[in-house]
PDB file of C-alpha atoms in Angstrom:
ATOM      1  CA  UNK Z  33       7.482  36.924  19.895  1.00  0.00           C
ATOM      2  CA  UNK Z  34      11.104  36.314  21.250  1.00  0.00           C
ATOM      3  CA  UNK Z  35      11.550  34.355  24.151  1.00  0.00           C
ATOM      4  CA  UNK Z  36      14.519  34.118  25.997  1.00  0.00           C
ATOM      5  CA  UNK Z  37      14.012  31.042  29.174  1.00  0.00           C
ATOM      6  CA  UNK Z  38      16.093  28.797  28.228  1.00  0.00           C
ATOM      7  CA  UNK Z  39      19.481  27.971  30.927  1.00  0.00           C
ATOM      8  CA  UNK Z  40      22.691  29.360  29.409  1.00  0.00           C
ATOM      9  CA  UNK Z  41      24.541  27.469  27.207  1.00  0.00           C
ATOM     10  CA  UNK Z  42      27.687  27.884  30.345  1.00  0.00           C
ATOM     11  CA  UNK Z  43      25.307  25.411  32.158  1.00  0.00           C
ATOM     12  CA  UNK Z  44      24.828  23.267  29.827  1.00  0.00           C
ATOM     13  CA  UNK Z  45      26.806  20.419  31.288  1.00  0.00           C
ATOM     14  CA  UNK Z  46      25.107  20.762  34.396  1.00  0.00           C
ATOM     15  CA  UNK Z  47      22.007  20.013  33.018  1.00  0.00           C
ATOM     16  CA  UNK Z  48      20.235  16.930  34.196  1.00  0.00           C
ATOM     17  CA  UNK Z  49      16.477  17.151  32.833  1.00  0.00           C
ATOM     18  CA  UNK Z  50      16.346  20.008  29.678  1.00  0.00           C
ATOM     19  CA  UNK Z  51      14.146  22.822  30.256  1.00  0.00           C
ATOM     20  CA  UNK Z  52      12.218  22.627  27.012  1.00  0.00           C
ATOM     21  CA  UNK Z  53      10.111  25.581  26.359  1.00  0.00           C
ATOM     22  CA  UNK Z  54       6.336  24.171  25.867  1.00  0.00           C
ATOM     23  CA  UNK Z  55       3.637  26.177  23.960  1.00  0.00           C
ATOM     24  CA  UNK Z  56      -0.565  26.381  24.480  1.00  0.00           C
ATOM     25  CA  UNK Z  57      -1.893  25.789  22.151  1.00  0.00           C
ATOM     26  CA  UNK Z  58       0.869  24.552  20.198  1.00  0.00           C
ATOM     27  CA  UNK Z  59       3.076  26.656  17.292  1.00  0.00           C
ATOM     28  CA  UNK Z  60       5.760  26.055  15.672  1.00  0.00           C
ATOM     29  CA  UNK Z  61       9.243  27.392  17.462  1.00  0.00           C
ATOM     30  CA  UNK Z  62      12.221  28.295  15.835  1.00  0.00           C
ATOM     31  CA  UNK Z  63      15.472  28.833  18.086  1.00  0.00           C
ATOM     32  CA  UNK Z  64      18.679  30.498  17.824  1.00  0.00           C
ATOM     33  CA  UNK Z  65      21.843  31.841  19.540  1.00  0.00           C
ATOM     34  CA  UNK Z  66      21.877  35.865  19.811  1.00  0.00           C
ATOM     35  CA  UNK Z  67      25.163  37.486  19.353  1.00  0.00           C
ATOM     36  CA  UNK Z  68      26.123  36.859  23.485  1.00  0.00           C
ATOM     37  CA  UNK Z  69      25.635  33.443  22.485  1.00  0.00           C
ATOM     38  CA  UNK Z  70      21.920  33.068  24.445  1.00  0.00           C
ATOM     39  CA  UNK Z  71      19.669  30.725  23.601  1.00  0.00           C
ATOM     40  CA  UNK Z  72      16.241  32.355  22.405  1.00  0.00           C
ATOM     41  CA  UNK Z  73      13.216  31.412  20.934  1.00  0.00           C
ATOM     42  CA  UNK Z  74      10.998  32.906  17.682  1.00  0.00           C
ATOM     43  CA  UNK Z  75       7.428  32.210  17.065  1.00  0.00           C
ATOM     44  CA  UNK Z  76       4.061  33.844  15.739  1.00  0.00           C
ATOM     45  CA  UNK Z  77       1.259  33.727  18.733  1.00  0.00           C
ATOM     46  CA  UNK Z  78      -2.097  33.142  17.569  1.00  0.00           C
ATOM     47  CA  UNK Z  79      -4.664  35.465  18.926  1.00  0.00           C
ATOM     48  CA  UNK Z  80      -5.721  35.193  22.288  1.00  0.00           C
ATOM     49  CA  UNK Z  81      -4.242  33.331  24.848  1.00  0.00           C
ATOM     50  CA  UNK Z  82      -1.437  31.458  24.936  1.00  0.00           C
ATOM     51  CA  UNK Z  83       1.022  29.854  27.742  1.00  0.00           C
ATOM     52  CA  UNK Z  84       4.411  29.684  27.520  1.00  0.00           C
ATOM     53  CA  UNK Z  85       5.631  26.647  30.776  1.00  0.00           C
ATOM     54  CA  UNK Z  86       9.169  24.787  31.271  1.00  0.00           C
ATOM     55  CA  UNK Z  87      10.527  22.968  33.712  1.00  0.00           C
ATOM     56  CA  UNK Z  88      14.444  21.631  34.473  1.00  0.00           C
ATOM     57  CA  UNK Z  89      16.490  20.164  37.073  1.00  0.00           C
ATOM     58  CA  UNK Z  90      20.189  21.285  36.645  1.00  0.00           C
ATOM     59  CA  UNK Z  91      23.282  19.792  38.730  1.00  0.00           C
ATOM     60  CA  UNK Z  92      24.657  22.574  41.658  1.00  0.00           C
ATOM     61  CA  UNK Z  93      28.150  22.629  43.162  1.00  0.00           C
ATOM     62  CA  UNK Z  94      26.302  23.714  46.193  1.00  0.00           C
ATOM     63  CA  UNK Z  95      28.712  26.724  46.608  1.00  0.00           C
ATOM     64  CA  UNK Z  96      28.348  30.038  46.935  1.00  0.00           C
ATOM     65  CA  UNK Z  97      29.323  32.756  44.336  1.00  0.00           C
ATOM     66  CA  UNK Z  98      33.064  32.938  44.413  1.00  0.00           C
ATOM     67  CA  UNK Z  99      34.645  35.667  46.924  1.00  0.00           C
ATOM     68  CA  UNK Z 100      37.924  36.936  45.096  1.00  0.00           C
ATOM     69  CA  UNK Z 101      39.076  40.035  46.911  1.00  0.00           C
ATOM     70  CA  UNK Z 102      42.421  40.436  45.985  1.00  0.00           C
ATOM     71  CA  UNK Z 103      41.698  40.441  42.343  1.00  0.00           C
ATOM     72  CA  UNK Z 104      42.995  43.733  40.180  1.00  0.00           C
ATOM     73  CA  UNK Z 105      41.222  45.636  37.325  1.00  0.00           C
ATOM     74  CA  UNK Z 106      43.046  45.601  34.002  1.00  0.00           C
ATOM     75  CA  UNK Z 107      44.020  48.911  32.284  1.00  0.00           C
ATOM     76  CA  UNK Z 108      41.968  49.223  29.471  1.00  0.00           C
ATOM     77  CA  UNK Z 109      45.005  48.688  26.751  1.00  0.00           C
ATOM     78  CA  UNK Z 110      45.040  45.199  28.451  1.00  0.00           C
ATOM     79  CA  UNK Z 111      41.424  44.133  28.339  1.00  0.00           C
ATOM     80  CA  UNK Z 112      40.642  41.188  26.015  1.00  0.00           C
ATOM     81  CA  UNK Z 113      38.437  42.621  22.763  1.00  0.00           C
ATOM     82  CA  UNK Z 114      35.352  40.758  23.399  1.00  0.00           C
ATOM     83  CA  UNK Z 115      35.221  42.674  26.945  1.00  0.00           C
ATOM     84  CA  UNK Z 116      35.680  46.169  25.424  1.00  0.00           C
ATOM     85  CA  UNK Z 117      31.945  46.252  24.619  1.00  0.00           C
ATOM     86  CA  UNK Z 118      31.200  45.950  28.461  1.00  0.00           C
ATOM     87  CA  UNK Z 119      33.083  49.313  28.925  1.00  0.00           C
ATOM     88  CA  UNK Z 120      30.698  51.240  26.065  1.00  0.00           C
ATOM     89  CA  UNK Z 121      27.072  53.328  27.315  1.00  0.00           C
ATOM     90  CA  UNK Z 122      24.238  51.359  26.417  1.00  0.00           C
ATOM     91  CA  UNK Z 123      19.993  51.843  26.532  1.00  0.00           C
ATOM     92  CA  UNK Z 124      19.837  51.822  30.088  1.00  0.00           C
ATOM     93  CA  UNK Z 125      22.947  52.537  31.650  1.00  0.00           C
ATOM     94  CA  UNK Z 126      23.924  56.210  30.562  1.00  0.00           C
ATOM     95  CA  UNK Z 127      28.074  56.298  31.517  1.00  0.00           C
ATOM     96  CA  UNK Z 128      28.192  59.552  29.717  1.00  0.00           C
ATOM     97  CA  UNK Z 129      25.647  60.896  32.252  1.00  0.00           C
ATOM     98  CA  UNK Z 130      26.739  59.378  35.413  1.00  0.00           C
ATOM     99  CA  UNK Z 131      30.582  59.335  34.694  1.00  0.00           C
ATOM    100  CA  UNK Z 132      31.244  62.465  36.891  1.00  0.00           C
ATOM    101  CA  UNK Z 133      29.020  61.080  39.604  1.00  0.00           C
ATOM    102  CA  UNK Z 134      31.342  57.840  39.416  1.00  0.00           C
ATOM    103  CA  UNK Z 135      34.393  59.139  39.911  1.00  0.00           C
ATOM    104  CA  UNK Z 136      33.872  61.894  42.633  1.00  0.00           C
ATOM    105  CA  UNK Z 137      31.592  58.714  44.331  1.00  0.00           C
ATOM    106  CA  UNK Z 138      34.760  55.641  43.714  1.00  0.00           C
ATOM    107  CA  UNK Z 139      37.784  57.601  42.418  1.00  0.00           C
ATOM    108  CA  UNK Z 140      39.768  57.284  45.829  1.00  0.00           C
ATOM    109  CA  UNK Z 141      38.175  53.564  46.642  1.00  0.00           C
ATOM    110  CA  UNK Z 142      40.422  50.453  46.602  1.00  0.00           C
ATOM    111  CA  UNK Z 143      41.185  49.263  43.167  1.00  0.00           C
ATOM    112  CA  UNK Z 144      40.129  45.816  41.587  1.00  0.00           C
ATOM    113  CA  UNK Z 145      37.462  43.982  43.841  1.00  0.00           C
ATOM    114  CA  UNK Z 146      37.379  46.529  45.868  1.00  0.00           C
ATOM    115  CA  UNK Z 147      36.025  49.347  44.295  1.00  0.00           C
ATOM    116  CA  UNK Z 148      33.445  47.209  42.396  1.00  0.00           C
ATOM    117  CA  UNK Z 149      32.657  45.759  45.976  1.00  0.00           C
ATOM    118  CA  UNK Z 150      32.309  49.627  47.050  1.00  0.00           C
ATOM    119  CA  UNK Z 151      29.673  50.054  43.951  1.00  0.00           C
ATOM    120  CA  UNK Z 152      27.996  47.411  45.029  1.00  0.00           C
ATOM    121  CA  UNK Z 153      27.752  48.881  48.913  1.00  0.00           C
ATOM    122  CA  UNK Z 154      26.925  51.916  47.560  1.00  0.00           C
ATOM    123  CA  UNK Z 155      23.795  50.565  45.141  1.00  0.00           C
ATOM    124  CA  UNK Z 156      22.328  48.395  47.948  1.00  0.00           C
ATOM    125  CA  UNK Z 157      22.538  50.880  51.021  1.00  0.00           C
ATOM    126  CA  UNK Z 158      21.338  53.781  48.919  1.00  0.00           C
ATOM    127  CA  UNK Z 159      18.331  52.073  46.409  1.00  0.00           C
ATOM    128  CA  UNK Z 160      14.920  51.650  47.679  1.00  0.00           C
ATOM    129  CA  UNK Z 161      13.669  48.014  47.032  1.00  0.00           C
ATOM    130  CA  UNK Z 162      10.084  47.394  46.097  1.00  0.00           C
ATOM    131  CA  UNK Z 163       8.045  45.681  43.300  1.00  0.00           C
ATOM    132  CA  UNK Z 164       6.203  48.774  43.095  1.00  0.00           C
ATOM    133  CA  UNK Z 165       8.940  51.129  42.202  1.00  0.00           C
ATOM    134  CA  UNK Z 166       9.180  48.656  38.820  1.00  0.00           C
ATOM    135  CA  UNK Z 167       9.075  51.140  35.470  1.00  0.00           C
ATOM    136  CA  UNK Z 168      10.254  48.992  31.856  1.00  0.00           C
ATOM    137  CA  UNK Z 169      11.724  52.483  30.745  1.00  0.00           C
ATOM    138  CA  UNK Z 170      13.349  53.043  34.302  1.00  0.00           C
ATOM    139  CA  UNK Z 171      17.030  53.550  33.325  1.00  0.00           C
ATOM    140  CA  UNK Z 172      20.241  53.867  35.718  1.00  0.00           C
ATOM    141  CA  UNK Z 173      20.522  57.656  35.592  1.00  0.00           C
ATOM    142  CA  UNK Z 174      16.934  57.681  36.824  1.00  0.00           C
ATOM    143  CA  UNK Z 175      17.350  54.719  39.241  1.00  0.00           C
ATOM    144  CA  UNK Z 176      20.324  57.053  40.783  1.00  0.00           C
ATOM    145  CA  UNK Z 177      18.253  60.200  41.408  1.00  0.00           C
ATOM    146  CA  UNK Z 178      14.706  58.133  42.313  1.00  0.00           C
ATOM    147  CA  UNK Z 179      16.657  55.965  44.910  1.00  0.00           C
ATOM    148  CA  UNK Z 180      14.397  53.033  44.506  1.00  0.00           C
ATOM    149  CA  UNK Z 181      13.542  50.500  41.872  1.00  0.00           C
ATOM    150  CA  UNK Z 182      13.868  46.102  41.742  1.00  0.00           C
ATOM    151  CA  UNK Z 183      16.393  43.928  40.858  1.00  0.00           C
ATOM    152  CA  UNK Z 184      17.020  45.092  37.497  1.00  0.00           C
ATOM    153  CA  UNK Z 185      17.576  48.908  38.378  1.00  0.00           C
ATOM    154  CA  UNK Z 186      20.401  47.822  41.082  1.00  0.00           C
ATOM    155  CA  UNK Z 187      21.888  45.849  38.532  1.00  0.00           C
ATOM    156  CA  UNK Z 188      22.005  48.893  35.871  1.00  0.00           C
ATOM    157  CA  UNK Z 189      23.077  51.494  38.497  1.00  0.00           C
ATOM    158  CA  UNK Z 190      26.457  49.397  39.283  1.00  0.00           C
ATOM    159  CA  UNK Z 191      26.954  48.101  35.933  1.00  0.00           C
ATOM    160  CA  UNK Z 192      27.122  51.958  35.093  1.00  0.00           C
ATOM    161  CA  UNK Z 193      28.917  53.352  37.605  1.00  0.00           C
ATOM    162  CA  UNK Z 194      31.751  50.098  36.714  1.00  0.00           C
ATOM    163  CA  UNK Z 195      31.787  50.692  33.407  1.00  0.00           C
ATOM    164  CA  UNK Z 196      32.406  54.973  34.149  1.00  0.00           C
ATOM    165  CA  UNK Z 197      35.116  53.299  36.407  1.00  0.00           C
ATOM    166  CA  UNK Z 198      36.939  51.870  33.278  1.00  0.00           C
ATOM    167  CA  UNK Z 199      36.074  48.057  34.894  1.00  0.00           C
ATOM    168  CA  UNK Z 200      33.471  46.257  32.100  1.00  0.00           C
ATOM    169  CA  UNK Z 201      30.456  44.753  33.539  1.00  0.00           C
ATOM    170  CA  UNK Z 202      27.856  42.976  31.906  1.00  0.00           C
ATOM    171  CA  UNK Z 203      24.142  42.265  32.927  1.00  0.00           C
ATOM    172  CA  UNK Z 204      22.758  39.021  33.954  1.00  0.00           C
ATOM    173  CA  UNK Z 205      19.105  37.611  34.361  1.00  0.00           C
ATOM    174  CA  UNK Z 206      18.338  34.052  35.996  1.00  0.00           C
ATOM    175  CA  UNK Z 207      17.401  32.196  38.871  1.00  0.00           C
ATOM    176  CA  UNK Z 208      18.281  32.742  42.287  1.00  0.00           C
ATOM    177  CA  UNK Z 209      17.855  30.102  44.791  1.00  0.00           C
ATOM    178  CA  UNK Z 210      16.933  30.366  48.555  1.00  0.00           C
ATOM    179  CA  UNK Z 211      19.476  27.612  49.029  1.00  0.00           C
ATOM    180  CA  UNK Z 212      21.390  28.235  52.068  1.00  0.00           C
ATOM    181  CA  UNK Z 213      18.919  30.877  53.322  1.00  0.00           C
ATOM    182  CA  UNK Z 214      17.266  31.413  56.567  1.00  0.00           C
ATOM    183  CA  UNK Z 215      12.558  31.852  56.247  1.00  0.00           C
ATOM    184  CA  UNK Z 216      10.870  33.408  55.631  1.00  0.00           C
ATOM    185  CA  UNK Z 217      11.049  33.466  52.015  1.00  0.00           C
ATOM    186  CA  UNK Z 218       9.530  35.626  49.399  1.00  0.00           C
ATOM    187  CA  UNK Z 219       7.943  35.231  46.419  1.00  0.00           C
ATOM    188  CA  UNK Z 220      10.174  34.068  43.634  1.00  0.00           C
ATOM    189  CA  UNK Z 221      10.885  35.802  40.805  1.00  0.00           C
ATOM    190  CA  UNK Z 222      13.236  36.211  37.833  1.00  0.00           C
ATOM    191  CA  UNK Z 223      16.047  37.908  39.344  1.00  0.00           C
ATOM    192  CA  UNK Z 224      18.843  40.142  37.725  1.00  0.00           C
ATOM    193  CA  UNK Z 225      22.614  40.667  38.885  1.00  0.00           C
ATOM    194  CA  UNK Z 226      25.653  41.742  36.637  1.00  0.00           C
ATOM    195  CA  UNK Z 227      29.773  39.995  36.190  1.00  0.00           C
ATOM    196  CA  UNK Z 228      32.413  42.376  36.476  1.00  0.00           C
ATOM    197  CA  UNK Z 229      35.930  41.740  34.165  1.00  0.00           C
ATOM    198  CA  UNK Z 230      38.336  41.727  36.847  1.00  0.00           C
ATOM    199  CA  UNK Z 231      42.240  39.732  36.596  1.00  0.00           C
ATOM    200  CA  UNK Z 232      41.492  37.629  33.893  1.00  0.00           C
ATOM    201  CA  UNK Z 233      37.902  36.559  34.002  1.00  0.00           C
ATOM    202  CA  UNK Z 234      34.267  37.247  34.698  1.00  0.00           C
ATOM    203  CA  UNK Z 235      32.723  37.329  37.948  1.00  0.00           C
ATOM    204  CA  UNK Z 236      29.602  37.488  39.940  1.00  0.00           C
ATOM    205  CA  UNK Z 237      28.301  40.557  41.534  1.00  0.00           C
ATOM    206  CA  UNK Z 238      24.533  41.466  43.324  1.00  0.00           C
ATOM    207  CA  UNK Z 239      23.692  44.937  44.154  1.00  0.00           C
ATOM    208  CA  UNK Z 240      20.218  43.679  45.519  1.00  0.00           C
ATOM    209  CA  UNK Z 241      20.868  40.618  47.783  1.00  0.00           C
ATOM    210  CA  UNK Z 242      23.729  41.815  48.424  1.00  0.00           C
ATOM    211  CA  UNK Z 243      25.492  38.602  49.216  1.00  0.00           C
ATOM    212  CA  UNK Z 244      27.267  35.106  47.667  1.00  0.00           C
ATOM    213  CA  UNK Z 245      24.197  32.841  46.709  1.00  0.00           C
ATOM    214  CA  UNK Z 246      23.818  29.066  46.127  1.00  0.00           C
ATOM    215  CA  UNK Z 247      22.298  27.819  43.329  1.00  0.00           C
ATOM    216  CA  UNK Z 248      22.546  30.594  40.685  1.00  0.00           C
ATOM    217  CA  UNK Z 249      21.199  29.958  37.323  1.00  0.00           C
ATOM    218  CA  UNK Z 250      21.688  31.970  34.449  1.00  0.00           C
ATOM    219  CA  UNK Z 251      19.471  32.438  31.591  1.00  0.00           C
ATOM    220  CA  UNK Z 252      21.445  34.869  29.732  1.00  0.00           C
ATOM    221  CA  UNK Z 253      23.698  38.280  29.691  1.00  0.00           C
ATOM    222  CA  UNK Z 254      23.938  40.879  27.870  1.00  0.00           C
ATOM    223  CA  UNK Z 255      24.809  44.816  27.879  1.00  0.00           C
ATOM    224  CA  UNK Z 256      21.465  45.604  30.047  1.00  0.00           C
ATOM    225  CA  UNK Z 257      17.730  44.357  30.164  1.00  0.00           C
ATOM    226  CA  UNK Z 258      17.169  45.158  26.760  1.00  0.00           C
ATOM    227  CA  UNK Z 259      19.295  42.547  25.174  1.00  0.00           C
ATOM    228  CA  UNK Z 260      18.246  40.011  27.387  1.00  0.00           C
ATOM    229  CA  UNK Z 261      14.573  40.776  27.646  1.00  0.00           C
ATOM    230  CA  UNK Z 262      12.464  37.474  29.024  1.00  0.00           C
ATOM    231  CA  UNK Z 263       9.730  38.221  26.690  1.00  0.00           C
ATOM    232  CA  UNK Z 264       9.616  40.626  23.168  1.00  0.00           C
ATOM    233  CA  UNK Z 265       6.842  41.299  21.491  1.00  0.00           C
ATOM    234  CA  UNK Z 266       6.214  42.887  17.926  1.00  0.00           C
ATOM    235  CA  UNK Z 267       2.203  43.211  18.584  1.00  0.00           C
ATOM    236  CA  UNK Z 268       0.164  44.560  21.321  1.00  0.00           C
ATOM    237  CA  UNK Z 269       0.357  41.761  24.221  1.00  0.00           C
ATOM    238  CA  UNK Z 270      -0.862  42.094  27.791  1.00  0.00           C
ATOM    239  CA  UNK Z 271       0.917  39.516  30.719  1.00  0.00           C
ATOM    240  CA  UNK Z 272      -1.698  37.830  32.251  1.00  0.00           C
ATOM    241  CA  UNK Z 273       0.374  35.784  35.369  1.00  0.00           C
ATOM    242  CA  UNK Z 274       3.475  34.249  35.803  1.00  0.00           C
ATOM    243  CA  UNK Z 275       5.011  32.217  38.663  1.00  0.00           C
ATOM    244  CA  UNK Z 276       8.741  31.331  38.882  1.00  0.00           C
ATOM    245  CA  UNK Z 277      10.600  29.160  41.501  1.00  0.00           C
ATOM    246  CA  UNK Z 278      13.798  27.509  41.827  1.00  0.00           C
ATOM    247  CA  UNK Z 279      13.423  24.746  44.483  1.00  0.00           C
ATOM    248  CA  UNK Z 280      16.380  22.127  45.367  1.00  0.00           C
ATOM    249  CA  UNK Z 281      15.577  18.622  44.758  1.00  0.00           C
ATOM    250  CA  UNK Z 282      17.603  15.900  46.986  1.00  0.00           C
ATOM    251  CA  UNK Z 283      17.837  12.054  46.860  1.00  0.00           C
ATOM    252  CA  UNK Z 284      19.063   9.932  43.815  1.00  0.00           C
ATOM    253  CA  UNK Z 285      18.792  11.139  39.683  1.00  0.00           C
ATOM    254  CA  UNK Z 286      15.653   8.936  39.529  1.00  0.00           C
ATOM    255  CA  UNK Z 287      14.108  11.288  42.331  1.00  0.00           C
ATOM    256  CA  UNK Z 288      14.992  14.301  41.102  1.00  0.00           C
ATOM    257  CA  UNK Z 289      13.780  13.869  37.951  1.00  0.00           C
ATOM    258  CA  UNK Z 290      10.238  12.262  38.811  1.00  0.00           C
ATOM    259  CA  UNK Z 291       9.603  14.621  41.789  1.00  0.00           C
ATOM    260  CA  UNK Z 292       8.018  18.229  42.032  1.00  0.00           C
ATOM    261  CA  UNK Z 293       8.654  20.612  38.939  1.00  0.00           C
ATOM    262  CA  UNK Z 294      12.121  22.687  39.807  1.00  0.00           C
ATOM    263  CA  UNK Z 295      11.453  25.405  38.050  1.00  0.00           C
TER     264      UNK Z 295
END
């Protein structure tokens, strides 16, 4: 199996108490960094059952997702190289397919922050969410012409339709808090957004909340789900349960890092 739970190495200086990935029975773990420069983890599971549990308290700003509206898209010939890949088709997000639906949907919106803004509109007023719409092999193309899918699916549907728009986006999977939010709240779960390369730098972007959020952690990014799978297995597995949850923790270090789990 490859695992990949571990907080990005981009928070790493925010971390407070590590999230070290512990094993049921216990195996040996190898980690590494995967060409985005995630942090993953390699190991053989023994037959039968085995849990996988980590915990970490990282260090906020408290702040939303930054709100940059007057930023500008870069013409291609003026992209940095590492952001060119972010422009290319990839396993679930089919630009060569959805290209023509792009332009005739965003070719007369605002440039810059704007049009990736008007993806983003476009995504959340026109996808169906629901856990039960959730399909592994569920690609953007198909997201766009079923009209409903989770997390994942918005994110691939406007990571697509920037990329046909010549504006690279890459996809994201972490945490997402309920920090700031009015009850009730819903079950937590891993949650998936995508960045957008707009004036000289990377930023946040989330089709399905559809909003600025506090306390955003990332686990890792890649070109779409498939490079930044949670779990991979080489073997027939089956997922038994899971529960994820992102809680804030107040009061001194000492508190926070004796107090409930907040992860």
């Amino acid at each position: 199996m490859i695992v990949t739970l571990s907080i990005n190495y981009s928070r790493v200086s925010d971390i407070i108490e590590p999230d070290h990935l512990i094993l049921t029975p216990s195996v040996p773990v190898r980690a590494y960094r995967d060409s985005y420069g995630n942090w993953c983890s390699r190991f053989v599971a023994p037959t039968g059952l085995i849990t996988l549990r980590g915990k970490g308290v990282v260090a906020d700003s408290g702040e939303p997702d930054p709100f940059v509206p007057w930023l500008e898209e870069r013409a291609v010939d003026a992209l940095p190289n590492e952001a060119l890949l972010f422009l290319l088709g990839s396993r679930y997000c089919e630009t060569d397919l959805l290209s023509p639906i792009a332009w005739e949907l965003f070719g007369t919106a605002p440039t810059g922050w704007g049009r990736v803004q008007a993806i983003c509109d476009y995504v959340h007023h026109h996808i169906r969410f629901g856990y039960g719409h959730a399909n592994p092999t569920k690609s953007a193309y198909q997201v766009f012409h079923d009209r409903e899918g989770v997390c994942r699916d918005f994110a691939h549907l406007a990571v697509a339709f920037c990329r046909c728009m010549n504006i690279p986006a890459r996809y994201c999977t972490g945490y997402v808090s309920d920090i700031g939010e009015p009850p009730p709240y819903s079950e937590m779960d891993f949650a998936a957004w995508f960045e957008a390369y707009l004036g000289d730098g990377w930023y946040t972007f989330d089709p399905r909340n559809h909003k600025s959020r506090i306390g955003r952690i990332l686990i890792a990014r890649g070109r779409d789900a498939a490079d930044v799978a949670l779990t991979t297995t080489f073997g027939p597995t089956t997922l038994e349960s899971f529960k994820v949850w992102t809680d804030e923790l107040t009061g001194s270090e000492d508190a926070m890092t004796s107090g409930p789990p907040p992860r």
